[in-house]
PDB file of C-alpha atoms in Angstrom:
ATOM      1  CA  UNK A   1      -6.194  25.269 -12.700  1.00  0.00           C
ATOM      2  CA  UNK A   2      -9.807  25.472 -14.448  1.00  0.00           C
ATOM      3  CA  UNK A   3      -9.824  25.829 -17.474  1.00  0.00           C
ATOM      4  CA  UNK A   4     -12.204  27.201 -20.570  1.00  0.00           C
ATOM      5  CA  UNK A   5     -12.345  28.041 -23.908  1.00  0.00           C
ATOM      6  CA  UNK A   6      -8.742  29.972 -23.293  1.00  0.00           C
ATOM      7  CA  UNK A   7      -9.734  31.445 -19.885  1.00  0.00           C
ATOM      8  CA  UNK A   8      -8.412  30.039 -16.321  1.00  0.00           C
ATOM      9  CA  UNK A   9     -10.029  29.401 -13.093  1.00  0.00           C
ATOM     10  CA  UNK A  10      -8.520  29.758 -10.015  1.00  0.00           C
ATOM     11  CA  UNK A  11      -8.487  25.952  -8.618  1.00  0.00           C
ATOM     12  CA  UNK A  12      -6.772  23.380  -7.438  1.00  0.00           C
ATOM     13  CA  UNK A  13      -8.402  21.084  -7.909  1.00  0.00           C
ATOM     14  CA  UNK A  14     -10.023  20.110 -11.205  1.00  0.00           C
ATOM     15  CA  UNK A  15     -10.096  21.638 -15.378  1.00  0.00           C
ATOM     16  CA  UNK A  16     -13.067  22.412 -17.621  1.00  0.00           C
ATOM     17  CA  UNK A  17     -12.119  21.847 -21.790  1.00  0.00           C
ATOM     18  CA  UNK A  18     -15.551  22.569 -24.228  1.00  0.00           C
ATOM     19  CA  UNK A  19     -16.051  19.858 -26.478  1.00  0.00           C
ATOM     20  CA  UNK A  20     -18.985  20.143 -28.777  1.00  0.00           C
ATOM     21  CA  UNK A  21     -20.273  22.930 -26.918  1.00  0.00           C
ATOM     22  CA  UNK A  22     -20.956  21.309 -24.061  1.00  0.00           C
ATOM     23  CA  UNK A  23     -18.944  21.930 -21.231  1.00  0.00           C
ATOM     24  CA  UNK A  24     -16.478  18.072 -19.895  1.00  0.00           C
ATOM     25  CA  UNK A  25     -15.241  18.853 -16.216  1.00  0.00           C
ATOM     26  CA  UNK A  26     -11.827  16.611 -15.594  1.00  0.00           C
ATOM     27  CA  UNK A  27     -10.637  16.306 -12.316  1.00  0.00           C
ATOM     28  CA  UNK A  28      -6.606  17.344 -11.546  1.00  0.00           C
ATOM     29  CA  UNK A  29      -5.571  13.356 -10.819  1.00  0.00           C
ATOM     30  CA  UNK A  30      -4.425  12.971  -7.007  1.00  0.00           C
ATOM     31  CA  UNK A  31      -1.048  13.198  -4.819  1.00  0.00           C
ATOM     32  CA  UNK A  32      -1.114   9.570  -3.086  1.00  0.00           C
ATOM     33  CA  UNK A  33      -2.496   7.135  -4.792  1.00  0.00           C
ATOM     34  CA  UNK A  34      -3.126   4.025  -1.650  1.00  0.00           C
ATOM     35  CA  UNK A  35      -3.615   0.599  -2.798  1.00  0.00           C
ATOM     36  CA  UNK A  36      -5.290  -1.153  -0.630  1.00  0.00           C
ATOM     37  CA  UNK A  37      -6.060  -5.244  -1.264  1.00  0.00           C
ATOM     38  CA  UNK A  38      -9.150  -6.553   0.827  1.00  0.00           C
ATOM     39  CA  UNK A  39     -10.063 -10.197   1.865  1.00  0.00           C
ATOM     40  CA  UNK A  40     -12.740 -11.346   4.122  1.00  0.00           C
ATOM     41  CA  UNK A  41     -11.684  -6.993   5.489  1.00  0.00           C
ATOM     42  CA  UNK A  42     -15.785  -6.034   5.527  1.00  0.00           C
ATOM     43  CA  UNK A  43     -15.445  -5.033   9.308  1.00  0.00           C
ATOM     44  CA  UNK A  44     -12.555  -3.353   8.881  1.00  0.00           C
ATOM     45  CA  UNK A  45     -12.965  -1.474   5.748  1.00  0.00           C
ATOM     46  CA  UNK A  46     -14.772   0.883   6.434  1.00  0.00           C
ATOM     47  CA  UNK A  47     -12.663   1.592   9.548  1.00  0.00           C
ATOM     48  CA  UNK A  48      -9.431   1.866   7.458  1.00  0.00           C
ATOM     49  CA  UNK A  49     -10.866   4.311   4.990  1.00  0.00           C
ATOM     50  CA  UNK A  50     -12.317   6.331   7.416  1.00  0.00           C
ATOM     51  CA  UNK A  51      -8.838   6.456   8.853  1.00  0.00           C
ATOM     52  CA  UNK A  52      -7.172   7.230   5.378  1.00  0.00           C
ATOM     53  CA  UNK A  53      -9.642   9.749   5.102  1.00  0.00           C
ATOM     54  CA  UNK A  54      -8.776  11.356   8.128  1.00  0.00           C
ATOM     55  CA  UNK A  55      -5.512  11.792   7.876  1.00  0.00           C
ATOM     56  CA  UNK A  56      -5.088  13.078   5.003  1.00  0.00           C
ATOM     57  CA  UNK A  57      -8.178  15.187   5.056  1.00  0.00           C
ATOM     58  CA  UNK A  58      -6.328  16.731   7.678  1.00  0.00           C
ATOM     59  CA  UNK A  59      -2.864  16.983   6.466  1.00  0.00           C
ATOM     60  CA  UNK A  60      -4.653  18.989   2.733  1.00  0.00           C
ATOM     61  CA  UNK A  61      -3.593  15.960   0.497  1.00  0.00           C
ATOM     62  CA  UNK A  62      -5.097  14.400  -1.837  1.00  0.00           C
ATOM     63  CA  UNK A  63      -5.673  10.496  -1.890  1.00  0.00           C
ATOM     64  CA  UNK A  64      -7.616   7.955  -3.969  1.00  0.00           C
ATOM     65  CA  UNK A  65      -8.240   4.263  -2.211  1.00  0.00           C
ATOM     66  CA  UNK A  66      -8.033   1.777  -4.848  1.00  0.00           C
ATOM     67  CA  UNK A  67      -9.955  -1.377  -3.094  1.00  0.00           C
ATOM     68  CA  UNK A  68      -8.860  -5.328  -4.877  1.00  0.00           C
ATOM     69  CA  UNK A  69     -11.032  -7.125  -3.678  1.00  0.00           C
ATOM     70  CA  UNK A  70     -10.804 -11.530  -4.277  1.00  0.00           C
ATOM     71  CA  UNK A  71     -14.628 -11.578  -4.198  1.00  0.00           C
ATOM     72  CA  UNK A  72     -14.946 -11.779  -0.363  1.00  0.00           C
ATOM     73  CA  UNK A  73     -17.474 -14.392   1.108  1.00  0.00           C
ATOM     74  CA  UNK A  74     -18.348 -12.408   2.816  1.00  0.00           C
ATOM     75  CA  UNK A  75     -19.497  -9.605   1.232  1.00  0.00           C
ATOM     76  CA  UNK A  76     -16.376  -6.884   1.482  1.00  0.00           C
ATOM     77  CA  UNK A  77     -17.155  -6.009  -2.209  1.00  0.00           C
ATOM     78  CA  UNK A  78     -20.791  -4.965  -1.095  1.00  0.00           C
ATOM     79  CA  UNK A  79     -19.109  -3.118   1.603  1.00  0.00           C
ATOM     80  CA  UNK A  80     -15.976  -0.448  -0.993  1.00  0.00           C
ATOM     81  CA  UNK A  81     -19.449  -0.066  -2.678  1.00  0.00           C
ATOM     82  CA  UNK A  82     -20.620   1.483   0.664  1.00  0.00           C
ATOM     83  CA  UNK A  83     -17.788   2.953   0.646  1.00  0.00           C
ATOM     84  CA  UNK A  84     -17.386   4.519  -2.334  1.00  0.00           C
ATOM     85  CA  UNK A  85     -21.159   5.958  -2.793  1.00  0.00           C
ATOM     86  CA  UNK A  86     -20.881   7.580   0.662  1.00  0.00           C
ATOM     87  CA  UNK A  87     -17.121   9.097  -0.013  1.00  0.00           C
ATOM     88  CA  UNK A  88     -17.068   8.979  -4.299  1.00  0.00           C
ATOM     89  CA  UNK A  89     -16.329   8.080  -7.139  1.00  0.00           C
ATOM     90  CA  UNK A  90     -13.507   9.731  -7.369  1.00  0.00           C
ATOM     91  CA  UNK A  91     -11.561   8.809  -3.647  1.00  0.00           C
ATOM     92  CA  UNK A  92     -13.494   5.323  -3.453  1.00  0.00           C
ATOM     93  CA  UNK A  93     -11.763   3.530  -6.647  1.00  0.00           C
ATOM     94  CA  UNK A  94     -13.305  -0.059  -6.956  1.00  0.00           C
ATOM     95  CA  UNK A  95     -11.165  -2.794  -9.391  1.00  0.00           C
ATOM     96  CA  UNK A  96     -12.298  -5.946  -7.842  1.00  0.00           C
ATOM     97  CA  UNK A  97     -10.498 -10.025  -9.255  1.00  0.00           C
ATOM     98  CA  UNK A  98     -12.376 -12.648  -9.131  1.00  0.00           C
ATOM     99  CA  UNK A  99     -10.800 -14.788  -6.788  1.00  0.00           C
ATOM    100  CA  UNK A 100      -7.450 -15.135  -4.802  1.00  0.00           C
ATOM    101  CA  UNK A 101      -5.122 -14.456  -6.399  1.00  0.00           C
ATOM    102  CA  UNK A 102      -2.210 -13.528  -3.843  1.00  0.00           C
ATOM    103  CA  UNK A 103      -1.280 -10.227  -2.950  1.00  0.00           C
ATOM    104  CA  UNK A 104       1.689  -9.010  -5.133  1.00  0.00           C
ATOM    105  CA  UNK A 105      -1.073  -9.413  -8.361  1.00  0.00           C
ATOM    106  CA  UNK A 106      -3.428  -7.488  -6.157  1.00  0.00           C
ATOM    107  CA  UNK A 107      -0.538  -4.442  -6.037  1.00  0.00           C
ATOM    108  CA  UNK A 108       0.064  -4.999  -9.791  1.00  0.00           C
ATOM    109  CA  UNK A 109      -4.032  -5.084 -11.060  1.00  0.00           C
ATOM    110  CA  UNK A 110      -4.606  -1.920  -8.677  1.00  0.00           C
ATOM    111  CA  UNK A 111      -1.221  -0.279 -10.566  1.00  0.00           C
ATOM    112  CA  UNK A 112      -2.903   0.358 -13.420  1.00  0.00           C
ATOM    113  CA  UNK A 113      -5.240   2.376 -12.175  1.00  0.00           C
ATOM    114  CA  UNK A 114      -3.279   4.386  -9.972  1.00  0.00           C
ATOM    115  CA  UNK A 115      -3.935   7.959 -11.215  1.00  0.00           C
ATOM    116  CA  UNK A 116      -1.038   9.540  -7.847  1.00  0.00           C
ATOM    117  CA  UNK A 117       2.259  10.758  -8.503  1.00  0.00           C
ATOM    118  CA  UNK A 118       2.564   8.612  -5.219  1.00  0.00           C
ATOM    119  CA  UNK A 119       1.226   4.669  -4.905  1.00  0.00           C
ATOM    120  CA  UNK A 120       1.372   3.580  -1.161  1.00  0.00           C
ATOM    121  CA  UNK A 121       1.349   0.177  -0.016  1.00  0.00           C
ATOM    122  CA  UNK A 122      -0.801  -0.876   2.890  1.00  0.00           C
ATOM    123  CA  UNK A 123      -2.694  -4.043   4.152  1.00  0.00           C
ATOM    124  CA  UNK A 124      -7.015  -3.477   5.351  1.00  0.00           C
ATOM    125  CA  UNK A 125      -6.752  -5.693   8.446  1.00  0.00           C
ATOM    126  CA  UNK A 126      -6.361  -1.899   9.899  1.00  0.00           C
ATOM    127  CA  UNK A 127      -2.396  -3.000  11.624  1.00  0.00           C
ATOM    128  CA  UNK A 128      -0.945  -0.402   9.907  1.00  0.00           C
ATOM    129  CA  UNK A 129      -2.268   2.725  11.573  1.00  0.00           C
ATOM    130  CA  UNK A 130      -3.146   5.352   8.062  1.00  0.00           C
ATOM    131  CA  UNK A 131      -1.910   8.184  10.869  1.00  0.00           C
ATOM    132  CA  UNK A 132       2.566   6.961  10.431  1.00  0.00           C
ATOM    133  CA  UNK A 133       1.215   8.219   6.430  1.00  0.00           C
ATOM    134  CA  UNK A 134       1.834  12.054   6.908  1.00  0.00           C
ATOM    135  CA  UNK A 135       6.028  10.668   8.951  1.00  0.00           C
ATOM    136  CA  UNK A 136       6.616   8.745   4.974  1.00  0.00           C
ATOM    137  CA  UNK A 137       5.846  12.512   3.480  1.00  0.00           C
ATOM    138  CA  UNK A 138       7.200  14.200   4.731  1.00  0.00           C
ATOM    139  CA  UNK A 139      10.443  11.597   5.401  1.00  0.00           C
ATOM    140  CA  UNK A 140      10.220  11.808   1.189  1.00  0.00           C
ATOM    141  CA  UNK A 141      10.146  14.861   0.718  1.00  0.00           C
ATOM    142  CA  UNK A 142      13.155  15.355   3.182  1.00  0.00           C
ATOM    143  CA  UNK A 143      15.280  12.566   0.983  1.00  0.00           C
ATOM    144  CA  UNK A 144      13.455  13.191  -2.222  1.00  0.00           C
ATOM    145  CA  UNK A 145      13.620   8.987  -1.450  1.00  0.00           C
ATOM    146  CA  UNK A 146      12.242   6.385  -4.049  1.00  0.00           C
ATOM    147  CA  UNK A 147      10.737   4.318  -1.241  1.00  0.00           C
ATOM    148  CA  UNK A 148       9.923   4.546   2.636  1.00  0.00           C
ATOM    149  CA  UNK A 149       9.549   1.528   4.333  1.00  0.00           C
ATOM    150  CA  UNK A 150       7.152   0.748   7.802  1.00  0.00           C
ATOM    151  CA  UNK A 151       9.161  -0.721  10.168  1.00  0.00           C
ATOM    152  CA  UNK A 152       8.263  -2.569  13.421  1.00  0.00           C
ATOM    153  CA  UNK A 153      12.522  -3.211  14.415  1.00  0.00           C
ATOM    154  CA  UNK A 154      13.715   0.399  14.645  1.00  0.00           C
ATOM    155  CA  UNK A 155      13.589   2.446  17.544  1.00  0.00           C
ATOM    156  CA  UNK A 156      10.058   4.013  17.669  1.00  0.00           C
ATOM    157  CA  UNK A 157       8.372   0.694  16.350  1.00  0.00           C
ATOM    158  CA  UNK A 158       6.850  -2.226  18.037  1.00  0.00           C
ATOM    159  CA  UNK A 159       4.529  -5.308  17.615  1.00  0.00           C
ATOM    160  CA  UNK A 160       1.974  -5.606  19.449  1.00  0.00           C
ATOM    161  CA  UNK A 161      -0.863  -8.712  19.527  1.00  0.00           C
ATOM    162  CA  UNK A 162       0.685 -10.769  18.402  1.00  0.00           C
ATOM    163  CA  UNK A 163       1.881 -14.254  19.671  1.00  0.00           C
ATOM    164  CA  UNK A 164       5.476 -15.520  21.053  1.00  0.00           C
ATOM    165  CA  UNK A 165       4.811 -17.661  17.634  1.00  0.00           C
ATOM    166  CA  UNK A 166       4.307 -15.010  15.703  1.00  0.00           C
ATOM    167  CA  UNK A 167       7.082 -12.668  17.117  1.00  0.00           C
ATOM    168  CA  UNK A 168       9.591 -15.689  16.122  1.00  0.00           C
ATOM    169  CA  UNK A 169       8.718 -16.159  12.902  1.00  0.00           C
ATOM    170  CA  UNK A 170       8.894 -12.616  11.895  1.00  0.00           C
ATOM    171  CA  UNK A 171      12.823 -11.743  13.654  1.00  0.00           C
ATOM    172  CA  UNK A 172      12.975 -15.040  12.020  1.00  0.00           C
ATOM    173  CA  UNK A 173      12.450 -14.521   8.939  1.00  0.00           C
ATOM    174  CA  UNK A 174      13.891 -11.431   9.302  1.00  0.00           C
ATOM    175  CA  UNK A 175      17.084 -12.438  10.834  1.00  0.00           C
ATOM    176  CA  UNK A 176      18.038 -14.919   7.637  1.00  0.00           C
ATOM    177  CA  UNK A 177      17.170 -12.147   4.965  1.00  0.00           C
ATOM    178  CA  UNK A 178      19.538 -10.128   7.183  1.00  0.00           C
ATOM    179  CA  UNK A 179      22.329 -12.425   6.602  1.00  0.00           C
ATOM    180  CA  UNK A 180      21.547 -13.678   3.247  1.00  0.00           C
ATOM    181  CA  UNK A 181      20.690 -10.833   1.088  1.00  0.00           C
ATOM    182  CA  UNK A 182      21.884  -7.526   2.901  1.00  0.00           C
ATOM    183  CA  UNK A 183      18.743  -6.133   2.507  1.00  0.00           C
ATOM    184  CA  UNK A 184      19.989  -2.125   4.491  1.00  0.00           C
ATOM    185  CA  UNK A 185      16.374  -2.261   5.708  1.00  0.00           C
ATOM    186  CA  UNK A 186      15.311  -3.885   9.124  1.00  0.00           C
ATOM    187  CA  UNK A 187      12.229  -5.252   8.037  1.00  0.00           C
ATOM    188  CA  UNK A 188      11.810  -6.516   5.323  1.00  0.00           C
ATOM    189  CA  UNK A 189       8.325  -8.357   5.657  1.00  0.00           C
ATOM    190  CA  UNK A 190       6.594  -5.638   6.477  1.00  0.00           C
ATOM    191  CA  UNK A 191       3.826  -4.217   3.558  1.00  0.00           C
ATOM    192  CA  UNK A 192       3.286  -0.276   4.683  1.00  0.00           C
ATOM    193  CA  UNK A 193       4.729   1.730   1.851  1.00  0.00           C
ATOM    194  CA  UNK A 194       5.440   4.255   0.511  1.00  0.00           C
ATOM    195  CA  UNK A 195       7.010   4.140  -3.247  1.00  0.00           C
ATOM    196  CA  UNK A 196       7.511   6.613  -6.145  1.00  0.00           C
ATOM    197  CA  UNK A 197       4.967   5.606  -9.310  1.00  0.00           C
ATOM    198  CA  UNK A 198       7.264   5.469 -11.551  1.00  0.00           C
ATOM    199  CA  UNK A 199       9.930   3.456  -9.783  1.00  0.00           C
ATOM    200  CA  UNK A 200       7.373   0.354  -8.182  1.00  0.00           C
ATOM    201  CA  UNK A 201       6.183   0.428 -12.148  1.00  0.00           C
ATOM    202  CA  UNK A 202      10.036  -0.521 -12.609  1.00  0.00           C
ATOM    203  CA  UNK A 203      10.026  -3.053  -9.556  1.00  0.00           C
ATOM    204  CA  UNK A 204       7.234  -5.016  -9.874  1.00  0.00           C
ATOM    205  CA  UNK A 205       8.291  -6.270 -13.634  1.00  0.00           C
ATOM    206  CA  UNK A 206      11.242  -7.467 -11.745  1.00  0.00           C
ATOM    207  CA  UNK A 207       9.674  -9.202  -9.257  1.00  0.00           C
ATOM    208  CA  UNK A 208       8.343 -13.043  -9.857  1.00  0.00           C
ATOM    209  CA  UNK A 209       7.492 -14.272  -6.238  1.00  0.00           C
ATOM    210  CA  UNK A 210       3.690 -13.934  -5.356  1.00  0.00           C
ATOM    211  CA  UNK A 211       1.646 -14.252  -1.360  1.00  0.00           C
ATOM    212  CA  UNK A 212       4.182 -12.369   1.421  1.00  0.00           C
ATOM    213  CA  UNK A 213       7.560 -12.908  -0.475  1.00  0.00           C
ATOM    214  CA  UNK A 214       6.601  -9.824  -2.839  1.00  0.00           C
ATOM    215  CA  UNK A 215       7.434  -7.405   0.096  1.00  0.00           C
ATOM    216  CA  UNK A 216      11.162  -8.969   0.603  1.00  0.00           C
ATOM    217  CA  UNK A 217      11.917  -9.015  -3.146  1.00  0.00           C
ATOM    218  CA  UNK A 218      10.263  -5.405  -4.005  1.00  0.00           C
ATOM    219  CA  UNK A 219      12.979  -4.166  -1.427  1.00  0.00           C
ATOM    220  CA  UNK A 220      16.398  -6.665  -3.150  1.00  0.00           C
ATOM    221  CA  UNK A 221      14.955  -5.544  -6.076  1.00  0.00           C
ATOM    222  CA  UNK A 222      15.384  -1.667  -5.054  1.00  0.00           C
ATOM    223  CA  UNK A 223      18.379  -2.070  -3.787  1.00  0.00           C
ATOM    224  CA  UNK A 224      20.118  -3.707  -6.451  1.00  0.00           C
ATOM    225  CA  UNK A 225      18.853  -1.884  -8.821  1.00  0.00           C
ATOM    226  CA  UNK A 226      19.907   1.935  -6.965  1.00  0.00           C
ATOM    227  CA  UNK A 227      16.984   3.185  -5.061  1.00  0.00           C
ATOM    228  CA  UNK A 228      17.082   5.534  -2.034  1.00  0.00           C
ATOM    229  CA  UNK A 229      15.588   4.232   0.535  1.00  0.00           C
ATOM    230  CA  UNK A 230      14.207   5.347   3.467  1.00  0.00           C
ATOM    231  CA  UNK A 231      12.443   3.543   7.146  1.00  0.00           C
ATOM    232  CA  UNK A 232       9.838   4.684   9.744  1.00  0.00           C
ATOM    233  CA  UNK A 233       9.087   3.697  13.297  1.00  0.00           C
ATOM    234  CA  UNK A 234       6.155   2.374  12.835  1.00  0.00           C
ATOM    235  CA  UNK A 235       3.296   0.166  15.152  1.00  0.00           C
ATOM    236  CA  UNK A 236       1.981  -2.758  14.210  1.00  0.00           C
ATOM    237  CA  UNK A 237      -0.405  -3.819  15.774  1.00  0.00           C
ATOM    238  CA  UNK A 238      -2.090  -7.155  15.407  1.00  0.00           C
ATOM    239  CA  UNK A 239      -5.621  -7.604  13.718  1.00  0.00           C
ATOM    240  CA  UNK A 240      -8.975  -6.971  15.342  1.00  0.00           C
ATOM    241  CA  UNK A 241     -11.198  -8.535  13.710  1.00  0.00           C
ATOM    242  CA  UNK A 242     -10.933 -11.574  10.980  1.00  0.00           C
ATOM    243  CA  UNK A 243      -7.866 -14.011  11.108  1.00  0.00           C
ATOM    244  CA  UNK A 244      -4.855 -13.504  10.127  1.00  0.00           C
ATOM    245  CA  UNK A 245      -3.179 -15.082   6.389  1.00  0.00           C
ATOM    246  CA  UNK A 246      -0.294 -16.411   7.359  1.00  0.00           C
ATOM    247  CA  UNK A 247       0.060 -20.270   7.504  1.00  0.00           C
ATOM    248  CA  UNK A 248       1.843 -23.227   7.205  1.00  0.00           C
ATOM    249  CA  UNK A 249       1.603 -22.673   3.009  1.00  0.00           C
ATOM    250  CA  UNK A 250       2.604 -18.414   3.318  1.00  0.00           C
ATOM    251  CA  UNK A 251       6.116 -19.846   5.777  1.00  0.00           C
ATOM    252  CA  UNK A 252       7.114 -21.949   2.948  1.00  0.00           C
ATOM    253  CA  UNK A 253       6.378 -19.815   0.734  1.00  0.00           C
ATOM    254  CA  UNK A 254       8.456 -17.506   2.843  1.00  0.00           C
ATOM    255  CA  UNK A 255      11.953 -20.645   2.474  1.00  0.00           C
ATOM    256  CA  UNK A 256      11.464 -21.510  -0.623  1.00  0.00           C
ATOM    257  CA  UNK A 257      11.682 -18.026  -1.678  1.00  0.00           C
ATOM    258  CA  UNK A 258      14.857 -16.741   0.161  1.00  0.00           C
ATOM    259  CA  UNK A 259      16.157 -18.880  -1.159  1.00  0.00           C
ATOM    260  CA  UNK A 260      15.708 -18.497  -4.256  1.00  0.00           C
ATOM    261  CA  UNK A 261      16.769 -14.718  -4.005  1.00  0.00           C
ATOM    262  CA  UNK A 262      19.589 -15.193  -2.806  1.00  0.00           C
ATOM    263  CA  UNK A 263      20.248 -17.866  -5.897  1.00  0.00           C
ATOM    264  CA  UNK A 264      19.370 -15.697  -7.611  1.00  0.00           C
ATOM    265  CA  UNK A 265      21.408 -12.697  -6.323  1.00  0.00           C
TER     266      UNK A 265
END
């Protein structure tokens, strides 16, 4: 609500305080903060932001999009700046970094600036469609879940655009994780999730992994801590623009991280 000299004006948008004779407008914190790490996503970012804005506006939900760009050589940061001018600094928050420092640390960096009660993490390459966010939110409210994660491997979910090799790698990683760690979810390597902010803050303090192993460790640590986790089936679509960042180093890192988690849990 607006607040001015002790009087309250009806509004859900912001409040105003009188300071040194001037009225200072303070925007209320959004309910949802979307952390969007980017690296060479100049073609994908404008459409992703448009889809996110559409999804939240249609459901009348307050939000912010925190773009964490790791000094992309393709000019992603410049595109992000143009989007900020278009949508406004209260919706598009830019927190770039000096170089490519990893996915896990990007979420940790973005969390420092997130003002929402809930934090949504997702990929910026359009493989995660924002249309599923409303299902995440609905399920979270119904069960007061601490985490709602998207799954490609439950009934109703699926993967589109991957070759056989990529499907085998993903399925194999999830199969091994189920056997060794028993995480209680069907898709441990997915990176489309909704967290209560305080839960995410607690988990990132415990996680030691970087890169793609980060997502797996977050779920394992959440299970160990007794947090309530729910799943929403999603359709994962391989990127249209740009190149996949999954390579041999990431696969080796995942295998090593899986073994380390098994030995420590």
